[in-house]
Amino acid sequence: MTTTGVTDFDIATLRARRTNKWHKFPAGVLPAWVADMDFGVAPPIAAAMTRLTQNQEYGYAAREGVLAEAFSRRMERRFGWRTDPADVVGIGDLVQASFSSVMAFSEPGDAILLQLPSYPPFMRAIEDTGRRLTPNPMRDDGTRWTLDLDVAPDPRLRMMIFCHPQNPTGRAYDRAELEAVAAFAMRHDLIVVSDEIHADIVYPGNTHIPLASLSPEIAARTITITSATKSFNIPALRCAVMHFGAPALKQHFEKRIPSRLLGSPAVTGVDATVAGWDDGQPWLDEIMAQLQTNRDWLAATIAAELPGVTFRVPEATYLAWLDCRALNLPVSAGQFFLDKAKVGLNFGETFGADYAGFARLNFATPAPILKEIVGRMADAVRKR
Ligand SMILES: Cc1ncc(COP(=O)(O)O)c(C=O)c1O
């Protein structure tokens, strides 16, 4: 494995950061859980933050329209998707965007469809607001995880939370799959929240197609939520966008959720996001090369050195959804690797009750650290 300058960080440097990733577990545990990258940030983002601190620019911000316009530029440049900045709302984070969308477009007792396994806060957005989660398990076809939209009818099915690219399976859905999702949403008259936060982290051979870009009909029922926080490694800066695919959707949302209750992103988040989206791509290209190297090394090494563990090589994201069921462990896979390997993965059972035999590994880390993580896991599997 090789490292490039932008991915060269050692454990002491990473642990010195006061991040949840490096401080949730005791010091002897190597973390490979929450979706932060163990890298830095793009130079234009660092420059934007320096400018704020040097100018002591902490007064109420004048950034009218800046985030929405940067979003529209980025979507057009990256995905060929034309959007109107007037359809965009800036918000603190995507979890807030998913909770507020659920509250705006459904009532307590309504049903909301969600593919499983799922990023855990989506389940919270449905259940903590008194809605009913309609689980929609994905299928492992032996090569990749696929959608199965053969869902039992429910007259109170109102919405679908769709994650694309999918966390944790790493699927980047193709056009035919997205068209099936759009047809399903139209057939059942659903509002779709499409979380596209991982859209930039798509490996060669795959293409991200925004769901709302398929047709005006699907756009008119889709709220696309995204941010620069995953691809540009700035989740602490709390800045995200909601794009409403039709003015009526945005008006309905704004009537139900007062904007002063929602709040708005801080100036740090806005400036970092705009810098990343407009000027950070050369940095991200270097990061993507390392992520791909890590992904391919992980696939080869797991196949060779962790018998009983398999995964479908992700088409997108820096997350590997490890199927450890063949190990027949007495505890969940996440617990096993935490106890026996001193590696902190995301526990599969937090992505849905049926997934205790799985664990999610974040491979966005310098190559030597990834090697140590996987080496510890291989030892634990051998000794069990
Ligand atoms: C699919 C998905 N959505 C949202 C988030 C979190 O976004 P935020 O920090 O903006 O709430 C993550 C973080 O890992 C994620 O994977």
Coordinates of C-alpha atoms in Angstrom, one line a residue, residues 27-247:
A27 CA -6.9 4.3 24.1
G28 CA -6.0 0.7 23.3
V29 CA -8.8 0.4 20.8
L30 CA -8.3 1.4 17.2
P31 CA -11.4 3.1 15.9
A32 CA -13.0 2.3 12.6
W33 CA -16.5 3.3 13.2
V34 CA -18.2 6.7 12.7
A35 CA -18.0 8.1 9.2
D36 CA -15.1 10.6 9.6
M37 CA -12.0 10.3 7.5
D38 CA -8.6 10.1 9.3
F39 CA -7.3 12.6 6.9
G40 CA -7.2 16.4 6.8
V41 CA -9.2 18.9 4.8
A42 CA -8.7 20.4 1.4
P43 CA -6.4 23.5 1.4
P44 CA -9.2 25.8 0.2
I45 CA -11.2 24.8 3.3
A46 CA -8.2 25.4 5.6
A47 CA -7.8 28.9 4.0
A48 CA -11.4 29.7 4.5
M49 CA -11.2 28.9 8.2
T50 CA -8.0 30.9 8.6
R51 CA -9.6 33.9 6.9
L52 CA -12.5 33.7 9.5
T53 CA -10.2 33.5 12.5
Q54 CA -7.7 36.1 11.2
N55 CA -10.4 38.6 10.4
Q56 CA -12.2 37.7 13.7
E57 CA -15.3 37.5 11.5
Y58 CA -17.7 36.4 14.2
G59 CA -20.5 38.9 13.7
Y60 CA -23.9 38.0 12.3
A61 CA -23.1 36.7 8.9
A62 CA -23.9 38.2 5.5
R63 CA -24.0 35.1 3.2
E64 CA -27.4 35.5 1.6
G65 CA -27.8 32.8 -1.1
V66 CA -24.2 31.8 -1.0
L67 CA -24.7 28.2 0.1
A68 CA -27.7 27.6 -2.2
E69 CA -25.8 28.9 -5.2
A70 CA -22.7 26.8 -4.4
F71 CA -25.0 23.7 -4.2
S72 CA -26.5 24.4 -7.6
R73 CA -23.0 25.0 -9.1
R74 CA -21.8 21.7 -7.6
M75 CA -24.8 19.6 -8.6
E76 CA -24.6 20.8 -12.2
R77 CA -20.8 20.4 -12.4
R78 CA -20.6 17.0 -10.8
F79 CA -23.9 15.3 -11.8
G80 CA -25.2 17.4 -14.6
W81 CA -28.3 18.1 -12.4
R82 CA -29.8 21.6 -12.9
T83 CA -31.3 23.0 -9.8
D84 CA -32.7 26.4 -8.8
P85 CA -31.0 27.9 -5.7
A86 CA -34.5 29.2 -4.8
D87 CA -35.5 25.6 -4.0
V88 CA -32.8 25.1 -1.4
V89 CA -32.9 25.5 2.4
G90 CA -29.7 25.6 4.4
I91 CA -29.8 23.5 7.6
G92 CA -27.4 22.3 10.4
D93 CA -27.2 18.7 9.5
L94 CA -28.8 15.8 7.6
V95 CA -30.3 14.1 10.6
Q96 CA -32.1 17.3 11.4
A97 CA -33.2 17.4 7.7
S98 CA -34.6 13.9 7.9
F99 CA -36.4 14.5 11.2
S100 CA -38.0 17.8 10.0
S101 CA -39.0 16.3 6.7
V102 CA -40.7 13.4 8.4
M103 CA -42.6 15.8 10.7
A104 CA -43.6 18.1 7.8
F105 CA -44.8 15.4 5.4
S106 CA -46.5 12.8 7.6
E107 CA -48.6 12.5 10.7
P108 CA -48.1 10.4 13.8
G109 CA -49.2 6.8 13.0
D110 CA -48.3 7.1 9.3
A111 CA -46.0 4.5 7.9
I112 CA -42.6 5.3 6.4
L113 CA -40.6 2.9 4.2
L114 CA -36.9 2.4 4.9
Q115 CA -34.4 0.0 3.4
L116 CA -32.6 -2.1 5.9
P117 CA -29.8 -2.3 7.0
S118 CA -30.0 1.4 7.6
Y119 CA -28.0 4.3 8.9
P120 CA -29.4 4.3 12.5
P121 CA -30.7 7.9 12.8
F122 CA -33.2 7.3 10.0
M123 CA -34.9 4.7 12.2
R124 CA -34.9 7.3 15.0
A125 CA -36.4 9.9 12.6
I126 CA -39.4 7.6 12.0
E127 CA -39.9 6.1 15.5
D128 CA -39.0 9.0 17.7
T129 CA -41.6 11.2 15.9
G130 CA -44.4 8.6 16.4
R131 CA -44.4 7.3 12.9
R132 CA -44.3 3.6 12.0
L133 CA -41.3 2.1 10.3
T134 CA -42.1 -0.2 7.4
P135 CA -38.9 -2.2 7.1
N136 CA -37.8 -3.0 3.6
P137 CA -34.8 -5.4 3.8
M138 CA -32.3 -5.3 1.0
R139 CA -31.2 -8.6 -0.5
D140 CA -27.7 -9.9 -1.0
D141 CA -27.7 -11.5 -4.4
G142 CA -24.2 -12.9 -4.0
T143 CA -22.5 -10.0 -5.7
R144 CA -24.2 -7.0 -4.3
W145 CA -27.0 -5.8 -2.2
T146 CA -30.2 -5.0 -4.1
L147 CA -33.5 -3.4 -3.6
D148 CA -36.7 -5.4 -3.2
L149 CA -39.6 -3.1 -3.6
D150 CA -42.2 -5.9 -3.3
V151 CA -43.8 -4.2 -0.2
A152 CA -47.1 -5.2 1.4
P153 CA -49.8 -2.6 0.9
D154 CA -50.4 -0.1 3.7
P155 CA -53.0 2.7 3.2
R156 CA -51.0 4.9 5.6
L157 CA -47.7 4.6 3.8
R158 CA -46.8 8.2 3.2
M159 CA -43.0 8.5 2.8
M160 CA -39.8 6.7 2.0
I161 CA -36.4 7.6 3.3
F162 CA -34.0 6.6 0.6
C163 CA -30.3 6.5 1.1
H164 CA -28.3 6.8 -2.1
P165 CA -25.5 5.8 -2.2
Q166 CA -26.5 3.4 0.5
N167 CA -25.0 3.4 4.0
P168 CA -24.0 0.8 5.1
T169 CA -24.0 -1.5 2.0
G170 CA -22.1 0.9 -0.2
R171 CA -24.5 0.5 -3.2
A172 CA -24.5 3.2 -5.8
Y173 CA -27.8 2.5 -7.5
D174 CA -27.9 2.5 -11.2
R175 CA -30.5 4.2 -13.4
A176 CA -32.8 1.2 -13.8
E177 CA -32.9 0.8 -10.0
L178 CA -33.6 4.5 -9.5
E179 CA -36.3 4.4 -12.1
A180 CA -37.9 1.5 -10.2
V181 CA -37.8 3.6 -7.0
A182 CA -39.3 6.5 -8.7
A183 CA -42.1 4.4 -10.2
F184 CA -42.8 2.9 -6.8
A185 CA -43.0 6.3 -5.1
M186 CA -45.4 7.5 -7.8
R187 CA -47.5 4.4 -7.6
H188 CA -47.9 4.8 -3.8
D189 CA -48.0 8.6 -3.9
L190 CA -45.1 8.9 -1.5
I191 CA -42.8 11.8 -0.6
V192 CA -39.2 10.7 -0.8
V193 CA -36.4 12.0 1.3
S194 CA -33.3 11.1 -0.7
D195 CA -30.1 11.3 1.4
E196 CA -27.2 11.7 -1.1
I197 CA -24.5 12.7 1.4
H198 CA -22.1 10.0 0.0
A199 CA -22.6 11.1 -3.7
D200 CA -19.1 12.2 -4.2
I201 CA -17.5 9.0 -2.9
V202 CA -18.3 6.8 -5.8
Y203 CA -15.6 4.5 -7.3
P204 CA -14.8 4.2 -11.0
G205 CA -17.3 2.1 -12.9
N206 CA -20.2 3.6 -11.0
T207 CA -22.0 6.9 -11.5
H208 CA -24.1 8.9 -9.0
I209 CA -27.4 9.9 -10.5
P210 CA -29.5 12.2 -8.2
L211 CA -32.9 10.7 -7.8
A212 CA -34.6 14.0 -8.4
S213 CA -32.8 14.4 -11.7
L214 CA -34.7 11.5 -13.3
S215 CA -37.8 13.4 -14.1
P216 CA -39.9 16.5 -13.1
E217 CA -42.5 14.0 -11.7
I218 CA -40.2 12.3 -9.2
A219 CA -38.5 15.7 -8.4
A220 CA -41.9 17.1 -7.4
R221 CA -42.1 14.5 -4.6
T222 CA -38.4 14.4 -3.6
I223 CA -36.5 16.3 -1.0
T224 CA -32.8 15.7 -1.6
I225 CA -30.6 16.2 1.4
T226 CA -26.9 16.4 1.2
S227 CA -23.8 18.2 2.4
A228 CA -20.0 18.5 1.9
T229 CA -19.3 17.0 5.3
K230 CA -18.5 13.4 4.2
S231 CA -16.5 14.0 1.1
F232 CA -14.7 17.0 2.6
N233 CA -14.3 15.7 6.1
I234 CA -16.0 18.5 8.0
P235 CA -18.9 17.0 9.9
A236 CA -18.2 19.1 13.0
L237 CA -19.0 22.2 11.1
R238 CA -22.7 21.4 10.8
C239 CA -23.8 22.6 7.4
A240 CA -26.2 20.8 5.1
V241 CA -28.8 21.5 2.4
M242 CA -32.3 20.4 1.6
H243 CA -33.4 20.7 -2.0
F244 CA -37.1 20.6 -2.7
G245 CA -37.9 19.3 -6.1
A246 CA -40.9 21.6 -6.6
P247 CA -41.8 25.0 -5.0

